[in-house]
Structures are given as structure tokens and as C-alpha cells.
Amino acid sequence: MHFLKLSWIRIAVLISAGLLLPAMQNAHASFGASLGDAIEIEMLNAAQMDVGIHRLKFRAGSTNTGQPIWVPIIVAKGAKPGPKLLLTAAVHGDELNGIAAIHSLIDGLDTQAVSGLIVAVPGLNQPGMIANSRHFVGSDGGGSKTDLNRIFPGRLDGGDVAERYVARLWASILSADFDLAVDLHTQTIGTLYPLFVFSDFRNDISRQMAFDLMPDMIKNDAGQKGTLETSFLSRGIPAVTFEVGGPKKWQPDLIARAVSGLRNLMIGAEMIEGVKMESATEPFVGSVSTNVYTEVGGFAYLKVGLKEHVRQNQVLAVMLDAYGQEIATYVAPHDGIVLSVATDPLREPGAMLVRILR
């Protein structure tokens, strides 16, 4: 307590002498460039915006203490008419590479040369991001967790906190008249993806979008009810889910490839000028993926790597106990390519070790 009193006395002296004011002003300037100074909107109305980059914020909900939950929105309005592209990232709060891809894409745009507009949501699940969680984290009943990407378009009447959150975003931002939508993800904590796209090939434009993004792998997949991708497709809007590596860290090589893919998609949609590229390596396309789960807990030693081709009955992983003794061996259930791997060696019963695409 004595130390704290002395510290505050010193601070008061420094302030009175004017020695702390520049630092405080710099700190204020830094804060002023954050979400605090973004323009608040209640409904997206990009048609009324000027050409250029607009940084906005939308109140999607509030905490149990009444504090607003602000979601950042970026609008890049082109000088010429053209398609409307929606980009979303961090619907799962621990999946961050998509945010960096959006930042980089927007930073490199000359809106005078853009036809159409981009609406980007770099951090849709704010409560999940704050909690370092895949899920939307609420406080009701002592704590709740909801996978937002299973409950779109949400419910305003009678919905819980998560359903109301996505319903507000859907009604005011996401349900605008878009022509294309890309939902950026990564694998969740403890696992890893390559550059990978979920696409429903029944929609020809979605299929083309998947190849334009130039991923390592594509899964022809009808999707799950309640995801952003399937919610857009049900409204006739071509959409894909774009997986960019792993969670909770920047992966510069994959982020750069994701940005190149997004630009390539925009070239194909005639939003920006350029020559559309093809993947240096043809992406592996499959329609069935199989998870290999642990039956016992222990230390996992993987014998295969991401993007590796495997044969049926090939050893994928062995499990050791605390003494280093082998307690289980896991083999490939069929031929295919390794789509996802566990990166956390500690695996409890029922945890995924390897995902194989065929």
C-alpha cells in the first residue's frame, strides 16, 4: 500500500510537470484509431456510401452488464458498378487467419479500380474471440457455449442470447443483396487444416469459386443446416467455406495464399482487373471425409502429415501411456489424403487424430 501511494504521488508530480502528457496523448491517439471511432450503423446501406473504404461498427448484442457488443464491419465501395461480395471471418472465435486475410486484402485495394463492393466482417464472434473459444460464450445459467455456425439465421423472438446475436447480424448486415459470399475459417484449437474449401457442387458458381480460391483440397459437400454457407445457398447466393490452416496464430504463407485466392475470385467475378490464375497444383477433390478417433486417452504420435496420401490399413498414429508404452495403434480406414491432423499430442478418448478425404 505504501508503494502504491508513492507511485501515485510520483505520477501526480509528473503530470503537473507536463512530463506525462505526450505519452497520454499518444495513447489516446492510438485508442482513437480503434473501434471506438468507427461509425455506428443500425442497418447496412452500402448503396448510399461514397467510393472508398468505410470502417463501421454494428451493435449485435449486449453483455449481462449491459455493455454493447460491437462487431466491426468494413465496406470497400468501388468506383464502378459490379458484384457485391461478402467476406466473414471468426464466426468461430479461435479461428483468426481469415481476419488477417481480410485486413491484407482491403489494405491492397484501390477502390477506384474496383467494380462493385466488398462487405467484410473481420471478427463476427466477438464474445468467442474475447474468451479464446470456438463458441459464442454467454453467461446465462452460469455460462453457456454455442456454435454460431450451426444456428444461422438465428431467432429474434424467443431466441437465446446466441440466436438473437446472429439474428441481428443476419437481419441488418448479412442478409443484404449479395452476389457471392466467402466464410473464412480455420481448424479449431488442437488441430490443423491446409488451405481447404467446402463447396456444394450443385451450385455451379460455388463450384467455380472453390477452384478460383486455389486451395490444396476441396470437399464437394452439401453442408450442414445452420451454417453461413448453407444459409446463403438456400437464398440463392453462391457461397463457400474457406478454411485457412490452424487456430490462434498467424500463418503468413497460408494467409498470403488466401489473399491471392480471394483476389483471383474477384478477377473471375470481374470485380478487379487481371488474368485469372490456375492452381500451381490441381487441388485434390473429394466428397467423403472420415475422422479417426481415439479409443483411449494418452499421448498421440502421428505417423502421417497433412496432405499426405495414405492407403487403407496404413498406420496413422500410435498412442502411448504415461510410461511411454504403446497402448493403441490406429490405421487408415480407406485410401485418401490427410485433410486434418491433431496438433495437440494429449488426446482424450473420442478425440480426433486424423481426418481423411476421399
XYZ file of C-alpha atoms in Angstrom, residues 36 42 65-66 68 82 106 200 209-210 247 258 325 343:
14
model
C -14.175 3.445 -30.717
C -28.055 0.090 -37.421
C -23.910 -5.873 -17.508
C -25.493 -4.004 -20.391
C -22.667 -3.236 -26.046
C -20.396 -4.655 -60.178
C -8.604 -4.489 -48.002
C -21.649 -27.530 -52.747
C -15.497 -20.197 -56.565
C -13.855 -23.191 -54.886
C -6.213 -21.546 -34.968
C -5.805 -16.964 -49.110
C 4.339 -47.867 -23.585
C -1.551 -30.852 -33.268
